[in-house]
CSV table of C-alpha atoms in Angstrom, one decimal:
chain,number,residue,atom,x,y,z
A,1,UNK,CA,-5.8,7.0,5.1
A,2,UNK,CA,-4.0,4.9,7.2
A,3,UNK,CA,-5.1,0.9,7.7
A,4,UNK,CA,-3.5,-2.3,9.6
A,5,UNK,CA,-3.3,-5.1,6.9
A,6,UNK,CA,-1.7,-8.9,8.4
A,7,UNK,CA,0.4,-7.3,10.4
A,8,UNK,CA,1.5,-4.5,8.0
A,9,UNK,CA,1.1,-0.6,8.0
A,10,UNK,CA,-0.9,0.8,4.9
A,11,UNK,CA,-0.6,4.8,4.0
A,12,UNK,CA,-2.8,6.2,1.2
A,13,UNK,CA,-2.5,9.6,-0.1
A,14,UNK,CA,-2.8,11.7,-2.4
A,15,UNK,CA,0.3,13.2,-4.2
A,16,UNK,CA,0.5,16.1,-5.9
A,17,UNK,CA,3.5,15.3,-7.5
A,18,UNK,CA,2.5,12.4,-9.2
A,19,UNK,CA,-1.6,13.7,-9.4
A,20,UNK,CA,-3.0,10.5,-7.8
A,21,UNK,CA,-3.0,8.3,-4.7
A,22,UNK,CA,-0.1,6.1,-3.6
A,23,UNK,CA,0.5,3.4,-1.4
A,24,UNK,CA,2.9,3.1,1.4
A,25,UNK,CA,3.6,-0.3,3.5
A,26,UNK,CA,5.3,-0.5,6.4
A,27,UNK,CA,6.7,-3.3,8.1
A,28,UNK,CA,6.0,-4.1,12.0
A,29,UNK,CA,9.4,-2.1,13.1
A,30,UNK,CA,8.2,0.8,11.0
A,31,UNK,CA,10.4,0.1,8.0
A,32,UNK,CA,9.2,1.3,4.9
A,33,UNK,CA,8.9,-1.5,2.5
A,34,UNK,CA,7.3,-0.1,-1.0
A,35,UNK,CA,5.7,2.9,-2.7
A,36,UNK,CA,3.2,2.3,-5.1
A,37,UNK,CA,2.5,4.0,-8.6
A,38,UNK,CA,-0.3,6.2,-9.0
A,39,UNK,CA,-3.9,4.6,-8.7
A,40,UNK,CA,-6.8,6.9,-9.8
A,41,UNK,CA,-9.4,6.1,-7.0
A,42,UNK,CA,-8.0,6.2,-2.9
A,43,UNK,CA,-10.0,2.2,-2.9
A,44,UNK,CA,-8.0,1.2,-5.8
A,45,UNK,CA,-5.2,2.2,-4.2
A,46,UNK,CA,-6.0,0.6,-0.8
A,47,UNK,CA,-6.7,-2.6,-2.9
A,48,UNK,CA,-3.2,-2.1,-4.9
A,49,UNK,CA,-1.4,-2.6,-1.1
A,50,UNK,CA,-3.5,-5.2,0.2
A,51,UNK,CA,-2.9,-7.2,-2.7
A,52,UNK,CA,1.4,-6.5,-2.8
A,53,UNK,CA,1.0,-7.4,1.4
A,54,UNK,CA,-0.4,-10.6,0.2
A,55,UNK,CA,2.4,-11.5,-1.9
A,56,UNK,CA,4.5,-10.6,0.0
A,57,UNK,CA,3.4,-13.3,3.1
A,58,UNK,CA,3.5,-15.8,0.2
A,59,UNK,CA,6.9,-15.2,-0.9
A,60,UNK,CA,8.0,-15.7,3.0
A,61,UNK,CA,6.0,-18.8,3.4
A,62,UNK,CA,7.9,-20.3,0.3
């Protein structure tokens, strides 16, 4: 799954590695910014980036 958040790139998918879905964001320029842990549920994990793009915007703002 792949989502536009506030400006930001959102990858879910599963991995086999780690048996669960993970979260990638990506800046505007295509920069990879974070990998997630492992979320049981693909909406969990979709929730998990939203939530880390949000503090992110805050931390710039401050």
């Amino acid at each position: 799954m792949v989502e536009q958040y506030k400006g930001y790139e959102i990858k879910v998918f599963w991995s086999n590695i780690e048996k669960g879905y993970v979260f990638c964001v990506f800046s505007k320029d295509g920069e990879g910014i974070m990998e997630s842990g492992v979320y049981f549920y693909e909406e969990n994990a979709l929730l998990g980036a939203k939530e880390t793009i949000d503090r992110l915007i805050q931390r710039k703002g401050k």
